[in-house]
Short mmCIF file of C-alpha atoms and ligand atoms in Angstrom, two decimals:
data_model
loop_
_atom_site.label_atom_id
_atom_site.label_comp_id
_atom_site.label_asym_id
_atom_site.label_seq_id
_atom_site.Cartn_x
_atom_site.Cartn_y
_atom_site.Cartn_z
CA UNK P 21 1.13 -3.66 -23.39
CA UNK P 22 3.21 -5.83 -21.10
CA UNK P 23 4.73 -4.60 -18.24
CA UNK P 24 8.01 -6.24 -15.91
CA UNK P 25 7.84 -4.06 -12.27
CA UNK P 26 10.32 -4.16 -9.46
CA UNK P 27 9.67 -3.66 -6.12
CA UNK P 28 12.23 -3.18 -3.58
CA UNK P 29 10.98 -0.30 -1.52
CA UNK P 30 11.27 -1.85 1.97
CA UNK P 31 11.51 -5.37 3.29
CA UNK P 32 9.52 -7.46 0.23
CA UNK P 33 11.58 -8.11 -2.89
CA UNK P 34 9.03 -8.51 -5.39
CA UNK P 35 8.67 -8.94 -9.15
CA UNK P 36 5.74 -9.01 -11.50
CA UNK P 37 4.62 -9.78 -15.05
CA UNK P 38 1.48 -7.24 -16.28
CA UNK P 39 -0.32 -7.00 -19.44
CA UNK P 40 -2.31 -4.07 -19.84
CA UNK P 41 -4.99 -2.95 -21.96
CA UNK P 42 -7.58 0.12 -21.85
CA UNK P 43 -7.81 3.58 -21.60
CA UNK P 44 -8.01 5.66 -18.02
CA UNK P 45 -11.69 5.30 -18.31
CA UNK P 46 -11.67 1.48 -18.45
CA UNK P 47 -8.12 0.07 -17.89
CA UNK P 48 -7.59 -3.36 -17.80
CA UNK P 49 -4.79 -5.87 -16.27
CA UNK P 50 -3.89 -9.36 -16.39
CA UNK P 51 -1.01 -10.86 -13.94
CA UNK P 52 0.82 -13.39 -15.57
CA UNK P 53 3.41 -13.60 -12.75
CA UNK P 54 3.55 -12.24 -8.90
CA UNK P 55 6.46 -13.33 -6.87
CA UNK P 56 7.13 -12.01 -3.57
CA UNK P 57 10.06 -13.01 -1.44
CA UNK P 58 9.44 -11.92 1.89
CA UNK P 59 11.90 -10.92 4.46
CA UNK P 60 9.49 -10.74 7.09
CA UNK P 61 11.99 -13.87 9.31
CA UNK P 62 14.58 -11.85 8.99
CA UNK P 63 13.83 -8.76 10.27
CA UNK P 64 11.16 -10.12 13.02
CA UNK P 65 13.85 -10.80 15.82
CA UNK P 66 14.87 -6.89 15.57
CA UNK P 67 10.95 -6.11 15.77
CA UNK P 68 11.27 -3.89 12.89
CA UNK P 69 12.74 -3.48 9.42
CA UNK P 70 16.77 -3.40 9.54
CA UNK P 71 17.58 -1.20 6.67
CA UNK P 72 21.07 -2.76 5.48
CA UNK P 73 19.99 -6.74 5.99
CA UNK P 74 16.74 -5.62 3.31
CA UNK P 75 19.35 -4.36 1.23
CA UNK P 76 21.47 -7.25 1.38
CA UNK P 77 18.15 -9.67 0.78
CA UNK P 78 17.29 -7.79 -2.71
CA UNK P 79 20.34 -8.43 -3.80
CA UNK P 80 20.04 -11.96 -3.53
CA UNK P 81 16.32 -12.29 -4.37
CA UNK P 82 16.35 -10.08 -7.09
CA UNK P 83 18.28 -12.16 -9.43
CA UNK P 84 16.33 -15.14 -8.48
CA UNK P 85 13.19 -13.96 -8.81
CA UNK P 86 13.80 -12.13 -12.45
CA UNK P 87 14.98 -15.36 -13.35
CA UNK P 88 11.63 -17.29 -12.13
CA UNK P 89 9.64 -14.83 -13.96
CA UNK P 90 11.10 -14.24 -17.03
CA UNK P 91 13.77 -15.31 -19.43
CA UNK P 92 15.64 -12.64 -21.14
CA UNK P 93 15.95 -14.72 -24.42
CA UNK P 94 12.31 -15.82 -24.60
CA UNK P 95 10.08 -13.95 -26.95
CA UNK P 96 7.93 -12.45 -24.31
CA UNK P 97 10.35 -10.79 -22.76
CA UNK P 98 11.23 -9.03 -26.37
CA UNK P 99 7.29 -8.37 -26.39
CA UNK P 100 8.19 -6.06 -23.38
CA UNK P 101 6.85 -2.46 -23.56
CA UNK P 102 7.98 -1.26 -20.15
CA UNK P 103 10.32 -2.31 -17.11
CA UNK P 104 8.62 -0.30 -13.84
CA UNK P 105 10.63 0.45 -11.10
CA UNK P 106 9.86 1.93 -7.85
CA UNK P 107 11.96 4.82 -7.04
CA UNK P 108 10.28 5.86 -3.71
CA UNK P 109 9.40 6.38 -1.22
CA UNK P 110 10.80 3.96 1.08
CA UNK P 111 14.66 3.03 2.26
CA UNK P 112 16.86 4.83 0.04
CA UNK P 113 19.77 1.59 0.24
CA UNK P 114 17.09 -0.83 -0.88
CA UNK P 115 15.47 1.44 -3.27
CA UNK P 116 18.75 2.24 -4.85
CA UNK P 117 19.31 -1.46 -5.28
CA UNK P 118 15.73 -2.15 -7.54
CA UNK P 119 16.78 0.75 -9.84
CA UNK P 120 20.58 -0.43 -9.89
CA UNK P 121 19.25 -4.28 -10.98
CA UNK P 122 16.55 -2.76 -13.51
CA UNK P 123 19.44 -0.30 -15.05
CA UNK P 124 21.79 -3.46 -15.05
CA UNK P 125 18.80 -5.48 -17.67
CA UNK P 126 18.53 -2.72 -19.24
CA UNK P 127 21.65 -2.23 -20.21
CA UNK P 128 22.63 -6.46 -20.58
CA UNK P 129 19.51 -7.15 -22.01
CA UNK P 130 17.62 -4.19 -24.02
CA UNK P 131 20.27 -1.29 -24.85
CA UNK P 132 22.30 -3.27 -26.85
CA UNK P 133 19.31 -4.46 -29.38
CA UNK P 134 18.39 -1.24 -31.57
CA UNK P 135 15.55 -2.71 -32.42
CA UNK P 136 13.70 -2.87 -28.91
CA UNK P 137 11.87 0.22 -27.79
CA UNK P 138 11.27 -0.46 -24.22
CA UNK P 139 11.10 2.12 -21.79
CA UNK P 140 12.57 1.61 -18.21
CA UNK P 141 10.63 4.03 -15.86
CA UNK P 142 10.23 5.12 -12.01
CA UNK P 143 7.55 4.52 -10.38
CA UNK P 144 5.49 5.94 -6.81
CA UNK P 145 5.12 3.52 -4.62
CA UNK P 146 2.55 4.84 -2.96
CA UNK P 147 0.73 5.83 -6.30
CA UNK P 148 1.56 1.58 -6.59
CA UNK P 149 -0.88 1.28 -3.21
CA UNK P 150 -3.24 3.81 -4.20
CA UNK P 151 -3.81 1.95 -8.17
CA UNK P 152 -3.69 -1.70 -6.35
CA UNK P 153 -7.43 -1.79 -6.45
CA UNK P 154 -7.68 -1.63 -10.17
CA UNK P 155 -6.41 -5.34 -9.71
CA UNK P 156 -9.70 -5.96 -7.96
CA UNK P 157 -12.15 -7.68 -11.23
CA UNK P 158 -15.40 -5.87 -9.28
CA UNK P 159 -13.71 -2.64 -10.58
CA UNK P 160 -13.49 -2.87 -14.47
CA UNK P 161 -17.37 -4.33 -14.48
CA UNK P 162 -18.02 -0.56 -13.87
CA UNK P 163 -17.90 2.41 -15.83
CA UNK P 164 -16.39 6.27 -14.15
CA UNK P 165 -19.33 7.51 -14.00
CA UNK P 166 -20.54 5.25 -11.49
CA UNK P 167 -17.30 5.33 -9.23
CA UNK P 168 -16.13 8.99 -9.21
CA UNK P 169 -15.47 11.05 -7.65
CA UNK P 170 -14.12 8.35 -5.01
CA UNK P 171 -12.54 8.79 -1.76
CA UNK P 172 -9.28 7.23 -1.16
CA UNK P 173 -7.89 5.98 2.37
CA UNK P 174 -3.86 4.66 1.61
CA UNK P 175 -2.95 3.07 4.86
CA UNK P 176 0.48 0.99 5.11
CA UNK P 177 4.27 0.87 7.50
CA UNK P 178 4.67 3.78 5.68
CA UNK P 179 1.31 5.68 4.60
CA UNK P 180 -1.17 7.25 5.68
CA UNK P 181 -3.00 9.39 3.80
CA UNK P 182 -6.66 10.45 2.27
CA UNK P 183 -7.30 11.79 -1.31
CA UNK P 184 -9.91 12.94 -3.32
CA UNK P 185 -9.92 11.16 -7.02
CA UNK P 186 -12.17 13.42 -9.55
CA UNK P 187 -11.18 10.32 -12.03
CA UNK P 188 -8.19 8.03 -12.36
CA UNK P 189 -6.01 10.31 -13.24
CA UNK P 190 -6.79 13.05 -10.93
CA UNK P 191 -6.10 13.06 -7.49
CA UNK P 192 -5.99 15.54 -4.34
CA UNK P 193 -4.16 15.04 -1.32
CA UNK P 194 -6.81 15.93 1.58
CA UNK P 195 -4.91 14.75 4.08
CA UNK P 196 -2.21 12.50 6.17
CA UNK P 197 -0.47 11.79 8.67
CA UNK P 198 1.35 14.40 11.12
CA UNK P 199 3.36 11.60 12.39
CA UNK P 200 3.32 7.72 12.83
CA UNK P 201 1.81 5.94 10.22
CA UNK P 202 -1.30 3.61 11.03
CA UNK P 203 0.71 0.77 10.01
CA UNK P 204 3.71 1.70 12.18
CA UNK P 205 1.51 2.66 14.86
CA UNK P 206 0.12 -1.15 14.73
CA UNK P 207 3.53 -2.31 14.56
CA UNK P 208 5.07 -0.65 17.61
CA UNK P 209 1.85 -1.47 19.42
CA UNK P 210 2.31 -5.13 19.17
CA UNK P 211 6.37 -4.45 20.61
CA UNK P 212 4.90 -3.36 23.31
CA UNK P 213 2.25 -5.74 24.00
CA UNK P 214 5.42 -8.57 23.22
CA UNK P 215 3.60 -9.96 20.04
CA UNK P 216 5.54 -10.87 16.91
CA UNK P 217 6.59 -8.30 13.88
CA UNK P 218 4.58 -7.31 11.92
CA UNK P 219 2.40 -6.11 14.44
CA UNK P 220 -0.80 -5.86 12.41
CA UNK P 221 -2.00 -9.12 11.33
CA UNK P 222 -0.72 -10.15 15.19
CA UNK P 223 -2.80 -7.51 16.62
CA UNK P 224 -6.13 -8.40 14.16
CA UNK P 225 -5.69 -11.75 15.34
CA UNK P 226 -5.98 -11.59 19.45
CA UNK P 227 -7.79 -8.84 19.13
CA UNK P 228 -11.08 -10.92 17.93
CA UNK P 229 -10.75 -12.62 20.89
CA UNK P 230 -10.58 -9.16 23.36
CA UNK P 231 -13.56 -6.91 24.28
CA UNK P 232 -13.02 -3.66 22.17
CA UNK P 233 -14.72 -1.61 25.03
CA UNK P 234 -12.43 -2.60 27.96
CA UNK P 235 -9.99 0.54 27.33
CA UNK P 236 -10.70 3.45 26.51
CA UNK P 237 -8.06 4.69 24.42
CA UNK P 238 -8.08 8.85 22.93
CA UNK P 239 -9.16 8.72 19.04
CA UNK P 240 -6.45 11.42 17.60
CA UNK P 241 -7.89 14.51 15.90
CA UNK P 242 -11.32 12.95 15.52
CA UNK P 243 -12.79 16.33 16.14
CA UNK P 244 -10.61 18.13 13.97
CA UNK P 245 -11.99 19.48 11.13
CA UNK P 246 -9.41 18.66 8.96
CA UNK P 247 -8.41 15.46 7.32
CA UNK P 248 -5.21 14.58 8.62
CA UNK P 249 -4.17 11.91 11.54
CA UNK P 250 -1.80 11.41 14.38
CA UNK P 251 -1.09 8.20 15.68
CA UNK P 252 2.07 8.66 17.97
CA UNK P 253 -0.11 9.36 20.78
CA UNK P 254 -1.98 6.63 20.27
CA UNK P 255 0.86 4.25 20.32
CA UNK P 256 2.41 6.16 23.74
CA UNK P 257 -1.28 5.92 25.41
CA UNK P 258 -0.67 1.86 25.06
CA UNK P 259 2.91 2.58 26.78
CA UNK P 260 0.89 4.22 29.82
CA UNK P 261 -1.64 1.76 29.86
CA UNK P 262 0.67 -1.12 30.53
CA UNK P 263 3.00 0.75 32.75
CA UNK P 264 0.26 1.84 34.98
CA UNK P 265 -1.95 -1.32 34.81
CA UNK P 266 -1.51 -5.21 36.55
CA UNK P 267 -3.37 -8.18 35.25
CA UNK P 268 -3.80 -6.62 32.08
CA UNK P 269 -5.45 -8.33 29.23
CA UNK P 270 -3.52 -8.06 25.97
CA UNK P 271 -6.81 -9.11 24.10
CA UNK P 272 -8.75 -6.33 25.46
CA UNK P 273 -5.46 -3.87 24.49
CA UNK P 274 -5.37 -5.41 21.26
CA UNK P 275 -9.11 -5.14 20.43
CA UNK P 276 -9.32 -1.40 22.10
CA UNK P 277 -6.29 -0.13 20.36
CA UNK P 278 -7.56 -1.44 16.85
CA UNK P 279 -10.75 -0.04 17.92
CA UNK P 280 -9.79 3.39 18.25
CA UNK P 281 -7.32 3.71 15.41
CA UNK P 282 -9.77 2.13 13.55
CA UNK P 283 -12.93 4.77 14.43
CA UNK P 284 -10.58 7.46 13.16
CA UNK P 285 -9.48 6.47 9.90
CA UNK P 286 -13.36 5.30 9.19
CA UNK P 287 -15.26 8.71 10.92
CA UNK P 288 -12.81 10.67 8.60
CA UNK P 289 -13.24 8.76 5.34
CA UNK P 290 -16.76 9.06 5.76
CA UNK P 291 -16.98 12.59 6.66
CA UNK P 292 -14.60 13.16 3.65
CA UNK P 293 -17.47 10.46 1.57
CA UNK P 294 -20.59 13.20 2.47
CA UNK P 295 -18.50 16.48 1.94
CA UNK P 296 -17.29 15.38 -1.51
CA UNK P 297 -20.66 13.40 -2.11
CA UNK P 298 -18.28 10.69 -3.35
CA UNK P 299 -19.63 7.44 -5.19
CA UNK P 300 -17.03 5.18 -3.78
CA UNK P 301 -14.34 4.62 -1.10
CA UNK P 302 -10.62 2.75 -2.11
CA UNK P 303 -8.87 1.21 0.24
CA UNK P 304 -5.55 -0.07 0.20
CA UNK P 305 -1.94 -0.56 1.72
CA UNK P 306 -1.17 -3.61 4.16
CA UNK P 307 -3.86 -2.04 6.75
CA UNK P 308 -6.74 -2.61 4.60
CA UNK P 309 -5.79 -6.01 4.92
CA UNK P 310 -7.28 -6.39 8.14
CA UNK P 311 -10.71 -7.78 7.89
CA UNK P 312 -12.32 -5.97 11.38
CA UNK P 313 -11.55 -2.74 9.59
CA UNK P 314 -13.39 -3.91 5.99
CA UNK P 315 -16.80 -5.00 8.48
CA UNK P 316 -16.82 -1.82 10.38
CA UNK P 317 -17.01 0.58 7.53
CA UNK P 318 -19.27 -1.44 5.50
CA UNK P 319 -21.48 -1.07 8.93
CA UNK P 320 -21.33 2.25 9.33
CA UNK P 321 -21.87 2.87 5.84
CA UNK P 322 -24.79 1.00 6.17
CA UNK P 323 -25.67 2.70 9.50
CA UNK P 324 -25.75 6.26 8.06
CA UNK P 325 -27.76 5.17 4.61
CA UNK P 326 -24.32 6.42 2.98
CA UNK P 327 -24.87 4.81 -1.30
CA UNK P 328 -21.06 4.18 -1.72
CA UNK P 329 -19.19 1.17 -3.43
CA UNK P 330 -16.33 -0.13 -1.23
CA UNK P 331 -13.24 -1.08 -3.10
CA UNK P 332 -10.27 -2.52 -1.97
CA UNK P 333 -7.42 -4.96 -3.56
CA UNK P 334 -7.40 -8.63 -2.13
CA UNK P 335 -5.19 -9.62 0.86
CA UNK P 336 -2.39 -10.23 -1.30
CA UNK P 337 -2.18 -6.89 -3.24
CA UNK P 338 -2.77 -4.87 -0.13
CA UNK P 339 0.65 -5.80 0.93
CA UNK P 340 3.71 -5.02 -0.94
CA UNK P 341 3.97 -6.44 -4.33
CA UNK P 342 5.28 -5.55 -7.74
CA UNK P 343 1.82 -6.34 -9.65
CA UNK P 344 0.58 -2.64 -7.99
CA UNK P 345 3.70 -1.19 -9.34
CA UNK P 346 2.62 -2.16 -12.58
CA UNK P 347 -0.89 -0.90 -12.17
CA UNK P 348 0.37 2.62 -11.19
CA UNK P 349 3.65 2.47 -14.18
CA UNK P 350 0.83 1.74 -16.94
CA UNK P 351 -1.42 4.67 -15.20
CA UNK P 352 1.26 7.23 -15.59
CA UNK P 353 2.06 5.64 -19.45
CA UNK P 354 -1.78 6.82 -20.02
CA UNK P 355 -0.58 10.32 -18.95
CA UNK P 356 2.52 10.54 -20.50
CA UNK P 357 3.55 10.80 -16.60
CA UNK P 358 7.27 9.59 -15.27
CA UNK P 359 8.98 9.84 -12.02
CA UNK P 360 13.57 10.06 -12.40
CA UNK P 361 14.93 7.32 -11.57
CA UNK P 362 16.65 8.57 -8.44
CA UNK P 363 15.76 6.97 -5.23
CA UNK P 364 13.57 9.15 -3.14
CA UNK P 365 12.65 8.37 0.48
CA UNK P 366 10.33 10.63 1.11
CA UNK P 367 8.30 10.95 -1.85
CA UNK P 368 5.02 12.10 -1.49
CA UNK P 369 1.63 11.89 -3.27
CA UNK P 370 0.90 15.28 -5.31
O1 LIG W 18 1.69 -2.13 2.43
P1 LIG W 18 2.66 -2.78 3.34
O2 LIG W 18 3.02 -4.21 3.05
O3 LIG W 18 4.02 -2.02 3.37
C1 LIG W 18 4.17 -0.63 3.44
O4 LIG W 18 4.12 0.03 2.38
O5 LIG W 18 4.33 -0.18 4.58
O6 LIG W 18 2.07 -2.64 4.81
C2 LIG W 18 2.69 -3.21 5.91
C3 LIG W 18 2.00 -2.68 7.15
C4 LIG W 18 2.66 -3.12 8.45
O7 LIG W 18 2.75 -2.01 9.31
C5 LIG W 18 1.70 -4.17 8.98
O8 LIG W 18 1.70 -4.29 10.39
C6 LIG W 18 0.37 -3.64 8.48
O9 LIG W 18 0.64 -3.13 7.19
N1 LIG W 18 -0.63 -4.71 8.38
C7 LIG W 18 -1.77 -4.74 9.09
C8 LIG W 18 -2.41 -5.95 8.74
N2 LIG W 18 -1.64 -6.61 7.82
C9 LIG W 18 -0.55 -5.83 7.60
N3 LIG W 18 -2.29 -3.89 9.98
C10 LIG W 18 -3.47 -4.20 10.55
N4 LIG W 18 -4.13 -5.35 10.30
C11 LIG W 18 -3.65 -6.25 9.41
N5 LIG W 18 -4.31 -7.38 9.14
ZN1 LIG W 19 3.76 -0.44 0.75
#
């Protein structure tokens, strides 16, 4: 099966080419094309995503990029079985604009030829995140058995949120954020401590060279018995720090701040690993990018003689890109599964 996905759900415009193969037990993918345009210049002077300049960016990538990836007259693209869009959640304006483009070759290219039979469908973004790490090759050398039931930490700008995956196809929300993202919480961390957007891979970077000790910062709801996070206080206890503090070193905030936000997101995934007796942790979104969060739970893993496989997409899939989007659209397909093609902001995981 081949597979054209659009991704527009924030500030990356991004367009992929997917064939697929496999059943939910074993499903396989090859990426034949990956473009990304990022908008990460524009938005950085306004230290945050400006929702009507993204829109106004995937309308000009988007045309640029389909072209780049595929031409409607070639014979691959009439060897098409589905066009994947995301439909949430994320900025309604941009999101509107993927599915308006994808409608607009669908119509041009596909509704006009009787003979096609390919099937333009929504898609979750954040099911996108949570499926990136079948694009990881480590994963389809093993068989369910040996992965589920698996633990899965989502953490992104815009998620944050744990599940519980009896297989593929089955997941359970156990928990999420109450407020800020982890992602966001990184971001408006780094405002504050004057460092370039996005926050996150500025904050991973100075804080190697801090002392992760100096500060103290308050771990939210580690002692909760629940599975869900809070990272607005967090971000406000940075606010304090530098209000009330001289001479302060933004390494050490950097390194303490990733520190604690850090301990809870890994204390919780692991508590959630030993109540579930799950075979293997997932991690994925932009966060699980960062490398100081990958080394600490493979050490505490390690530390508590916890037999789990760590999974997580490479650098490039954690962040937005369309290639997930096909992951999750062929998922669904295997489960006769569709999301309406209305833009939805706040869509959320089942
Ligand atoms: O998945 P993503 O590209 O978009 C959303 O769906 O939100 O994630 C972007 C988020 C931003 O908040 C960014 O600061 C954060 O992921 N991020 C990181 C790192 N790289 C990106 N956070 C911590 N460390 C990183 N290395
Ligand atoms: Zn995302």
């Amino acid at each position: 099966m081949k597979i054209l996905a659009i991704e527009t759900s924030c500030d990356e415009t991004a367009i992929a080419l997917v064939s697929a193969e496999g059943d939910l037990k074993r499903p396989r993918f090859k990426i034949l094309k990956n473009l990304v345009a990022s908008q990460i210049k524009i938005h950085a002077p306004f230290g945050g995503v400006v929702p009507n300049l993204a829109k106004r960016e995937h309308t000009k990538n988007l045309p640029v990029l389909f072209k780049k990836v595929i031409n409607p007259q070639s014979p691959i693209f009439n060897s098409l079985d589905l066009i994947a869009i995301t439909v949430g959640p994320g900025l309604e304006p941009c999101l509107w604009t993927g599915i308006n483009f994808a409608q607009e070759i669908y119509r041009k290219f596909i509704t006009n030829n009787p003979k096609r039979k390919i099937k333009l469908v929504g898609t979750s973004h954040s099911e996108g995140h949570l499926y990136s790490i079948l694009l990881n090759s480590k994963f389809s050398t093993l068989n369910s058995k040996s992965l589920f039931p698996a633990i899965a930490l989502i953490i992104s700008g815009g998620h944050t949120s744990l599940l519980l995956m009896k297989d593929l196809a089955n997941y359970k929300k156990l928990g999420e954020t109450r407020d800020d993202a982890v992602g966001e919480c990184f971001d408006k961390a780094a405002r504050l401590l004057k460092l370039p957007y996005p926050g996150g891979p500025e904050i991973e970077k100075i804080a190697k060279q801090g002392n992760q000790n100096a500060i103290n910062f308050p771990r939210p709801m580690l002692n909760q018995r629940n599975y869900d996070f809070s990272f607005s206080g967090l971000k406000t206890s940075v606010l304090y720090y530098l209000r009330d503090n001289k001479n302060v070193k933004i390494r050490d905030v950097a390194a303490s701040f990733q520190a604690a936000a850090f301990d809870v997101l890994i204390l919780k995934t692991l508590r959630a690993v030993k109540e579930f007796k799950a075979k293997s942790i997932f991690i994925s979104g932009g966060v699980a990018s960062n490398f100081s969060l990958k080394k600490n739970l493979k050490l505490r893993i390690k530390n508590e003689g916890l037999r789990v496989n760590l999974f997580g997409p490479k650098k490039k899939f954690c962040t937005d890109n369309a290639a997930m989007i096909a992951v999750a659209a062929y998922i669904n397909y295997l489960q006769n599964k569709n999301h309406r093609l209305i833009a939805t902001g706040n869509m959320t995981l089942k």
